[in-house]
Amino acid sequence: MCSFLFTDEKIDDFDYTNHYMKFRGPDHTNYVEVNDYIFAHNLLSITGDFTEQPFINYEDEIVCVYNGQIYNYSEFGEYKSDGECLIPLYQKYGDKFIQKLDGEFAIVLVDFKKNLFIISTDVFATKPLWYSIGSSISVASYESAVKSLRTRKRHDYVRSPSKLDANITRVYDLKTKDLVKELPVYEFDLRQYKTSFDDWNVAFENSIRKRAFGLRENIFIGLSSGYDSGSISCELNKQNIPYKAYTVVGSENVDVLQKRFSMFNENSSGVYLQDNRWEYKNYINNNVEEFMYRIYSSSSDYNEFGLRLQDDNGSCGLSMVCDHARKEGKKVYLSGSGSDEIFSDYGFNGEKKFMHSNFGGLFPEDLSTIFPWASFYGSTMVSYLAKEEYVAGSYGIETRYPYLDKYVVQEFLWLDSKLKNSKYKSVLDNYLTISKYPFESNIKRGF
């Protein structure tokens, strides 16, 4: 999970600045000054060797801090830890090095010789990155860290912290603080030409495999009777990957759940949890970074703003699951987030299941007429990813997102519109059906 800070501000009280961020990286905290700039990093060590950050190339005066996981790092050379590939990739490809990465990440890289610094997230900004760049620079995993420095600024000119948008790499001049360049992380192809689910199924299989590869820590999921967690559970079973499933029965289909519990692979198991989520309200208020949801629609004036992450019923439920998982030594959470936003738009056949749906889940023959819809990068995507990252992060848990794998999403976009519209969450309906894995159709379940 990790977290980081990069600034040219003086830090009067690092413990105060690092209060929420430290929970994301409980294994080690490192604080380094280079050329009057501060780089701090909190480490959660999940894969590879125990490797502290920042990464520093002293000869070329390049420094990098990052949070997340680079799944394809071994393609670039022999590295003991995934993040070690970042500076060499930058030296080879320049500011386009981010486009070579397959992973979930937030990155800051500073090139002192060229007087440049780069900030970037992955395609869907799964890992948070906040920044304030004006007469001074502050970049951090959490808004609270940037705000703590903003109140102590040495300069008159102040910019409020902003959260870096999804699918964006920004290059700045280190001296003038001016934006030099803005690049996409990935460009989706909107042709809808594939008439079979086969390639999507392969991409999903690979997405689960890469997120479970090389782990030193154990995986867990929250298992409902619906599509999203069910498909993750099914694929983990197929690949015989060990995991623990936590289920809060509530309004779930008990028959479906019982069948799923009978199908765990030989290395996995599940448990039913008593729903006492509201007992976690105080924990969330004291330990989870505050975040304000903004949920809106591309096709209407619906605009829901003002709900705190701390007041979300789902936040309490996720906190309950993470608490049980962490006490049992499970540190890697495979989340179903993004499925509703990408595969169904919270609707089907033009009928909106929620007011913030953009087109009722009825995909047009020409995707460019709606792409990107509000929740593809923003709206519920941003809000609910914050819930996952901030709540799980408070327990020192790494969250990974199989449905937000760029190849999984691209394969879905490539599907013929008739296939997309054939069933509610058509790719998951097909996957679960051919896998003979039980599910409750046409209903959204889970937190």
Coordinates of C-alpha atoms in Angstrom, one line a residue:
M1 CA 0.0 0.0 0.0
C2 CA 2.7 2.5 1.0
S3 CA 2.6 6.3 1.0
F4 CA 5.0 9.1 0.2
L5 CA 5.7 12.8 0.5
F6 CA 7.8 15.2 -1.8
T7 CA 8.2 18.8 -0.9
D8 CA 10.4 21.9 -0.7
E9 CA 8.6 23.1 2.3
K10 CA 10.1 23.0 5.8
I11 CA 8.3 20.3 7.9
D12 CA 7.8 21.5 11.5
D13 CA 6.1 18.4 12.8
F14 CA 6.6 15.3 10.6
D15 CA 4.5 13.1 12.9
Y16 CA 1.6 15.5 12.3
T17 CA 2.1 15.6 8.6
N18 CA 2.5 11.8 8.4
H19 CA -0.4 10.9 10.8
Y20 CA -2.7 9.2 8.3
M21 CA -0.1 8.2 5.7
K22 CA 1.9 6.1 8.2
F23 CA -0.9 3.5 8.5
R24 CA -0.4 2.7 4.8
G25 CA 3.2 1.8 5.3
P26 CA 3.7 0.2 8.7
D27 CA 6.9 -1.7 7.9
H28 CA 9.4 1.2 7.6
T29 CA 9.5 5.0 7.3
N30 CA 12.3 6.7 5.5
Y31 CA 13.0 10.5 5.4
V32 CA 15.7 11.9 3.1
E33 CA 16.7 15.4 2.0
V34 CA 18.2 15.9 -1.5
N35 CA 19.1 19.3 -2.8
D36 CA 16.9 21.0 -0.2
Y37 CA 13.9 18.8 -1.1
I38 CA 12.4 16.3 1.3
F39 CA 11.4 12.8 0.2
A40 CA 9.5 10.7 2.8
H41 CA 8.2 7.2 2.3
N42 CA 6.2 4.7 4.4
L43 CA 6.7 1.1 3.3
L44 CA 4.3 -1.8 3.2
S45 CA 6.5 -4.7 1.9
I46 CA 4.4 -7.2 0.0
T47 CA 6.6 -8.6 -2.9
G48 CA 10.3 -8.8 -3.7
D49 CA 13.0 -7.9 -1.3
F50 CA 12.5 -5.5 1.6
T51 CA 13.4 -2.2 -0.3
E52 CA 13.2 1.2 1.3
Q53 CA 12.5 4.3 -0.7
P54 CA 13.2 6.8 -2.2
F55 CA 15.2 5.3 -5.1
I56 CA 18.2 7.5 -5.8
N57 CA 20.6 7.6 -8.7
Y58 CA 23.3 9.9 -7.2
E59 CA 25.4 10.1 -10.4
D60 CA 22.5 11.4 -12.5
E61 CA 20.7 13.1 -9.6
I62 CA 17.4 11.4 -10.1
V63 CA 15.1 10.6 -7.2
C64 CA 11.9 8.6 -7.2
V65 CA 9.2 7.6 -4.7
Y66 CA 6.2 5.5 -5.5
N67 CA 3.3 3.6 -4.1
G68 CA 1.7 0.5 -5.6
Q69 CA 2.8 -2.5 -7.6
I70 CA 4.4 -2.7 -11.1
Y71 CA 3.3 -6.1 -12.4
N72 CA 5.6 -6.2 -15.5
Y73 CA 8.8 -5.0 -13.9
S74 CA 10.7 -8.2 -14.7
E75 CA 10.3 -7.4 -18.4
F76 CA 12.8 -4.5 -18.0
G77 CA 15.6 -6.4 -16.3
E78 CA 16.8 -8.2 -13.1
Y79 CA 15.4 -6.3 -10.1
K80 CA 15.0 -7.4 -6.5
S81 CA 12.0 -5.2 -6.1
D82 CA 9.5 -3.8 -8.7
G83 CA 10.1 -0.1 -8.0
E84 CA 13.8 -0.4 -8.9
C85 CA 12.8 -0.4 -12.5
L86 CA 11.4 3.1 -12.5
I87 CA 14.6 5.3 -12.8
P88 CA 16.2 3.0 -15.4
L89 CA 13.0 3.2 -17.4
Y90 CA 12.9 7.0 -17.2
Q91 CA 16.5 7.1 -18.3
K92 CA 15.7 5.0 -21.4
Y93 CA 12.2 6.4 -22.4
G94 CA 12.1 9.9 -20.8
D95 CA 8.8 11.3 -19.6
K96 CA 6.9 8.5 -21.5
F97 CA 8.3 5.8 -19.2
I98 CA 5.0 5.7 -17.4
Q99 CA 3.3 4.3 -20.5
K100 CA 5.5 1.2 -20.3
L101 CA 4.2 0.2 -16.9
D102 CA 1.5 -2.3 -16.2
G103 CA 0.3 -1.8 -12.6
E104 CA -1.5 0.2 -10.0
F105 CA 0.6 3.1 -8.8
A106 CA 1.3 6.7 -7.9
I107 CA 4.7 8.1 -8.8
V108 CA 6.9 11.1 -8.2
L109 CA 10.2 11.3 -10.1
V110 CA 12.6 14.3 -9.9
D111 CA 15.4 14.9 -12.3
F112 CA 17.6 17.6 -10.8
K113 CA 20.0 17.8 -13.7
K114 CA 17.2 18.6 -16.1
N115 CA 15.3 20.6 -13.6
L116 CA 12.1 18.5 -14.1
F117 CA 9.7 16.6 -11.9
I118 CA 7.0 14.2 -12.9
I119 CA 3.8 13.1 -11.1
S120 CA 1.6 10.3 -12.4
T121 CA -0.9 7.7 -11.4
D122 CA -2.0 4.6 -13.3
V123 CA -4.9 4.6 -15.8
F124 CA -7.6 4.8 -13.2
A125 CA -5.7 6.6 -10.4
T126 CA -6.2 3.6 -8.1
K127 CA -3.5 5.0 -5.7
P128 CA -4.2 8.5 -4.4
L129 CA -1.9 11.4 -5.2
W130 CA -2.5 15.0 -4.0
Y131 CA -0.5 18.0 -4.9
S132 CA -0.1 21.7 -4.4
I133 CA 2.2 23.4 -7.0
G134 CA 2.6 27.1 -7.0
S135 CA 5.5 29.1 -5.6
S136 CA 6.4 25.9 -3.7
I137 CA 5.8 22.2 -4.2
S138 CA 4.0 19.6 -2.0
V139 CA 3.0 16.2 -3.3
A140 CA 1.7 13.4 -1.1
S141 CA -0.4 10.3 -1.0
Y142 CA -3.0 12.1 1.2
E143 CA -4.6 15.5 1.1
S144 CA -4.0 16.0 4.9
A145 CA -0.3 15.8 4.4
V146 CA -0.3 18.5 1.8
K147 CA -2.7 20.7 3.9
S148 CA -0.4 20.3 6.9
L149 CA 2.4 21.9 4.9
R150 CA 0.1 24.5 3.2
T151 CA -0.6 26.0 6.6
R152 CA 3.2 26.5 7.1
K153 CA 4.1 27.9 3.7
R154 CA 6.9 30.4 3.5
H155 CA 5.4 32.1 0.5
D156 CA 2.4 34.4 0.0
Y157 CA 1.0 32.6 -3.0
V158 CA -0.9 29.4 -2.1
R159 CA -2.8 26.8 -4.1
S160 CA -5.3 24.5 -2.5
P161 CA -4.4 20.8 -2.8
S162 CA -5.8 18.9 -5.8
K163 CA -6.2 15.2 -6.4
L164 CA -4.4 14.1 -9.6
D165 CA -6.9 12.9 -12.2
A166 CA -6.8 9.5 -13.6
N167 CA -4.8 8.6 -16.7
I168 CA -2.6 11.6 -16.6
T169 CA 1.2 12.2 -16.4
R170 CA 2.3 15.7 -15.7
V171 CA 5.8 17.1 -16.2
Y172 CA 6.8 20.3 -14.4
D173 CA 9.8 22.6 -14.4
L174 CA 11.4 22.2 -11.0
K175 CA 12.6 25.9 -10.9
T176 CA 9.6 27.8 -12.3
K177 CA 7.0 25.2 -11.2
D178 CA 5.4 25.7 -14.6
L179 CA 3.6 22.8 -16.3
V180 CA 5.8 21.7 -19.2
K181 CA 3.8 18.8 -20.6
E182 CA 0.8 16.6 -19.9
L183 CA 0.6 13.0 -21.3
P184 CA -2.0 10.2 -21.2
V185 CA -0.9 7.0 -19.4
Y186 CA -2.9 4.8 -21.8
E187 CA -5.1 5.5 -24.8
F188 CA -8.1 3.2 -25.1
D189 CA -9.2 2.0 -28.5
L190 CA -12.9 2.5 -29.0
R191 CA -13.5 0.1 -31.9
Q192 CA -16.2 -2.5 -31.0
Y193 CA -15.3 -5.4 -33.3
K194 CA -14.9 -8.6 -31.2
T195 CA -17.8 -11.0 -31.3
S196 CA -16.7 -13.4 -28.6
F197 CA -16.0 -13.1 -24.9
D198 CA -13.0 -15.4 -25.2
D199 CA -10.3 -12.7 -25.1
W200 CA -11.9 -10.9 -22.2
N201 CA -11.9 -14.2 -20.2
V202 CA -8.2 -14.6 -20.9
A203 CA -7.4 -11.0 -19.9
F204 CA -9.4 -11.5 -16.6
E205 CA -7.5 -14.8 -15.9
N206 CA -4.2 -12.9 -16.4
S207 CA -5.3 -10.0 -14.3
I208 CA -5.9 -12.3 -11.3
R209 CA -2.7 -14.2 -11.9
K210 CA -0.5 -11.1 -12.0
R211 CA -2.1 -9.7 -8.8
A212 CA -1.4 -13.0 -7.0
F213 CA 2.1 -13.6 -8.3
G214 CA 5.2 -13.4 -6.1
L215 CA 3.3 -12.4 -2.9
R216 CA 4.8 -13.0 0.5
E217 CA 1.5 -12.1 2.1
N218 CA -1.9 -13.7 2.0
I219 CA -4.9 -12.7 -0.1
F220 CA -8.4 -12.1 1.0
I221 CA -11.7 -11.0 -0.6
G222 CA -15.1 -9.9 0.6
L223 CA -17.5 -12.5 -0.9
S224 CA -21.2 -11.7 -1.7
S225 CA -23.7 -13.6 -3.8
G226 CA -23.2 -11.3 -6.8
Y227 CA -21.1 -11.0 -9.9
D228 CA -18.0 -9.0 -8.9
S229 CA -16.6 -10.9 -5.9
G230 CA -18.0 -14.1 -7.3
S231 CA -15.9 -13.9 -10.4
I232 CA -12.8 -13.1 -8.4
S233 CA -13.4 -16.1 -6.1
C234 CA -14.1 -18.4 -9.1
E235 CA -10.8 -17.5 -10.8
L236 CA -8.8 -17.8 -7.6
N237 CA -10.3 -21.3 -7.3
K238 CA -9.4 -22.2 -10.8
Q239 CA -5.8 -21.1 -10.4
N240 CA -5.6 -22.8 -7.0
I241 CA -4.5 -19.5 -5.4
P242 CA -4.8 -19.5 -1.6
Y243 CA -7.2 -16.9 -0.2
K244 CA -9.7 -16.2 2.6
A245 CA -13.2 -15.1 1.9
Y246 CA -15.2 -13.0 4.4
T247 CA -19.0 -12.8 4.0
V248 CA -21.5 -10.5 5.7
V249 CA -24.8 -12.3 5.0
G250 CA -27.2 -9.4 5.4
S251 CA -29.5 -9.4 2.4
E252 CA -27.4 -11.8 0.4
N253 CA -28.8 -14.9 -1.3
V254 CA -27.9 -17.6 1.3
D255 CA -28.3 -20.5 -1.1
V256 CA -25.8 -19.0 -3.6
L257 CA -23.4 -18.3 -0.7
Q258 CA -23.6 -21.9 0.6
K259 CA -22.8 -23.3 -2.9
R260 CA -19.9 -20.9 -3.2
F261 CA -18.5 -21.9 0.2
S262 CA -18.6 -25.6 -1.0
M263 CA -16.4 -24.7 -4.0
F264 CA -13.3 -23.2 -2.4
N265 CA -10.0 -24.7 -3.7
E266 CA -8.0 -26.9 -1.4
N267 CA -5.9 -24.0 -0.1
S268 CA -8.8 -21.6 0.6
S269 CA -11.7 -21.1 3.0
G270 CA -14.4 -18.7 4.0
V271 CA -16.1 -17.4 7.1
Y272 CA -19.5 -15.7 7.8
L273 CA -19.2 -12.5 9.8
Q274 CA -21.8 -11.0 12.1
D275 CA -22.8 -7.6 10.8
N276 CA -21.6 -5.2 13.4
R277 CA -20.2 -2.7 11.0
W278 CA -21.4 0.4 12.9
E279 CA -19.1 -0.5 15.8
Y280 CA -16.3 0.6 13.5
K281 CA -17.6 4.2 13.2
N282 CA -15.3 5.5 15.8
Y283 CA -12.3 3.7 14.3
I284 CA -13.0 5.3 10.9
N285 CA -13.4 8.8 12.3
N286 CA -10.1 8.5 14.2
N287 CA -7.9 6.5 11.7
V288 CA -9.2 7.1 8.1
E289 CA -8.3 10.1 6.0
E290 CA -11.4 12.3 5.4
F291 CA -12.7 12.3 1.9
M292 CA -15.9 13.9 0.4
Y293 CA -17.7 11.9 -2.3
R294 CA -18.9 13.6 -5.4
I295 CA -21.2 11.4 -7.5
Y296 CA -22.8 12.7 -10.7
S297 CA -24.1 11.7 -14.1
S298 CA -23.1 12.5 -17.7
S299 CA -26.7 12.5 -18.8
S300 CA -28.6 14.4 -16.2
D301 CA -28.1 17.2 -13.6
Y302 CA -27.9 14.6 -10.8
N303 CA -25.0 15.8 -8.6
E304 CA -24.6 14.3 -5.1
F305 CA -22.0 16.1 -3.1
G306 CA -21.3 16.2 0.7
L307 CA -21.3 12.6 1.8
R308 CA -18.2 11.9 3.9
L309 CA -16.4 8.6 3.3
Q310 CA -16.6 8.3 7.1
D311 CA -20.4 8.3 7.0
D312 CA -20.8 5.7 4.2
N313 CA -22.3 2.4 5.3
G314 CA -20.0 0.6 3.0
S315 CA -16.9 2.1 4.7
C316 CA -17.9 0.6 8.0
G317 CA -18.5 -2.8 6.3
L318 CA -15.2 -2.7 4.6
S319 CA -13.5 -1.7 7.9
M320 CA -15.1 -4.7 9.6
V321 CA -13.8 -7.1 6.9
C322 CA -10.3 -5.5 6.9
D323 CA -10.1 -5.7 10.7
H324 CA -10.8 -9.5 10.7
A325 CA -8.5 -10.1 7.8
R326 CA -5.6 -8.1 9.3
K327 CA -5.9 -9.9 12.6
E328 CA -5.6 -13.2 10.7
G329 CA -2.5 -12.1 8.8
K330 CA -4.1 -11.3 5.5
K331 CA -2.6 -8.2 3.9
V332 CA -3.6 -8.3 0.2
Y333 CA -7.2 -7.4 -0.7
L334 CA -8.6 -8.2 -4.2
S335 CA -11.4 -5.7 -4.7
G336 CA -14.3 -5.8 -7.1
S337 CA -14.3 -2.0 -7.5
G338 CA -14.7 -0.7 -11.1
S339 CA -17.0 -3.4 -12.3
D340 CA -20.2 -1.4 -12.0
E341 CA -18.6 1.7 -13.5
I342 CA -17.1 -0.1 -16.5
F343 CA -19.3 -3.2 -17.3
S344 CA -22.8 -2.0 -16.4
D345 CA -22.9 1.8 -15.8
Y346 CA -25.2 0.9 -12.9
G347 CA -28.0 0.0 -15.3
F348 CA -29.1 -2.4 -18.0
N349 CA -30.9 -2.0 -21.4
G350 CA -31.4 1.7 -20.8
E351 CA -32.8 1.4 -17.4
K352 CA -30.9 3.2 -14.7
K353 CA -30.6 1.1 -11.5
F354 CA -29.2 4.2 -9.7
M355 CA -29.7 7.9 -10.4
H356 CA -26.0 8.5 -11.1
S357 CA -26.0 6.0 -14.1
N358 CA -24.9 7.8 -17.3
F359 CA -26.6 5.8 -20.0
G360 CA -28.5 3.1 -18.3
G361 CA -26.1 0.5 -19.3
L362 CA -27.2 0.6 -22.9
F363 CA -23.9 0.8 -24.9
P364 CA -24.2 2.5 -28.3
E365 CA -22.8 1.3 -31.6
D366 CA -20.4 4.2 -31.5
L367 CA -18.6 4.3 -28.2
S368 CA -17.1 7.7 -28.9
T369 CA -20.5 9.3 -28.4
I370 CA -20.4 8.6 -24.6
F371 CA -16.7 7.9 -23.9
P372 CA -15.5 8.6 -21.3
W373 CA -18.7 8.6 -19.3
A374 CA -18.6 10.3 -15.9
S375 CA -17.9 7.2 -13.8
F376 CA -15.3 5.8 -16.2
Y377 CA -12.7 8.0 -14.6
G378 CA -14.6 10.2 -12.2
S379 CA -17.8 10.2 -10.1
T380 CA -18.3 6.9 -8.4
M381 CA -15.0 5.6 -9.7
V382 CA -13.1 8.3 -7.7
S383 CA -15.4 8.2 -4.7
Y384 CA -15.5 4.4 -4.2
L385 CA -11.8 3.9 -4.9
A386 CA -11.1 6.4 -2.2
K387 CA -13.2 4.3 0.2
E388 CA -11.2 1.2 -0.7
E389 CA -7.8 2.9 -0.5
Y390 CA -8.4 4.9 2.6
V391 CA -10.2 2.3 4.7
A392 CA -8.0 -0.6 3.7
G393 CA -4.9 1.6 3.9
S394 CA -5.7 2.5 7.5
Y395 CA -5.1 -1.2 8.3
G396 CA -1.9 -1.5 6.4
I397 CA -3.6 -3.6 3.7
E398 CA -2.7 -3.5 0.0
T399 CA -5.7 -3.3 -2.3
R400 CA -5.5 -4.5 -5.9
Y401 CA -8.2 -4.1 -8.6
P402 CA -8.6 -6.9 -11.1
Y403 CA -11.4 -5.2 -13.0
L404 CA -9.4 -2.0 -13.5
D405 CA -6.6 -3.9 -15.3
K406 CA -6.1 -1.8 -18.5
Y407 CA -6.2 -5.0 -20.6
V408 CA -9.4 -6.2 -19.0
V409 CA -11.0 -2.9 -19.7
Q410 CA -9.7 -2.7 -23.2
E411 CA -11.0 -6.1 -24.1
F412 CA -14.4 -5.1 -22.8
L413 CA -14.4 -1.9 -24.9
W414 CA -13.5 -4.0 -27.9
L415 CA -16.6 -6.2 -27.6
D416 CA -19.4 -5.7 -30.1
S417 CA -22.1 -3.5 -28.6
K418 CA -24.6 -6.4 -29.0
L419 CA -22.4 -8.5 -26.7
K420 CA -22.0 -5.8 -24.2
N421 CA -25.8 -5.3 -24.1
S422 CA -26.7 -9.0 -24.2
K423 CA -26.9 -9.4 -20.4
Y424 CA -26.5 -7.3 -17.3
K425 CA -22.7 -7.3 -16.7
S426 CA -22.4 -9.4 -19.8
V427 CA -18.7 -10.3 -19.4
L428 CA -19.2 -11.5 -15.9
D429 CA -22.5 -13.3 -16.6
N430 CA -20.8 -15.2 -19.4
Y431 CA -17.7 -16.0 -17.3
L432 CA -19.7 -17.3 -14.4
T433 CA -22.1 -19.3 -16.6
I434 CA -19.3 -21.1 -18.5
S435 CA -17.4 -21.6 -15.3
K436 CA -20.6 -23.2 -13.7
Y437 CA -20.2 -21.0 -10.7
P438 CA -23.4 -20.0 -8.9
F439 CA -24.5 -16.3 -8.9
E440 CA -27.6 -14.2 -8.4
S441 CA -28.3 -12.6 -11.7
N442 CA -29.5 -9.0 -12.5
I443 CA -28.9 -7.8 -9.0
K444 CA -26.2 -5.7 -7.5
R445 CA -24.8 -7.2 -4.3
G446 CA -22.1 -6.3 -1.8
F447 CA -21.2 -3.1 0.1

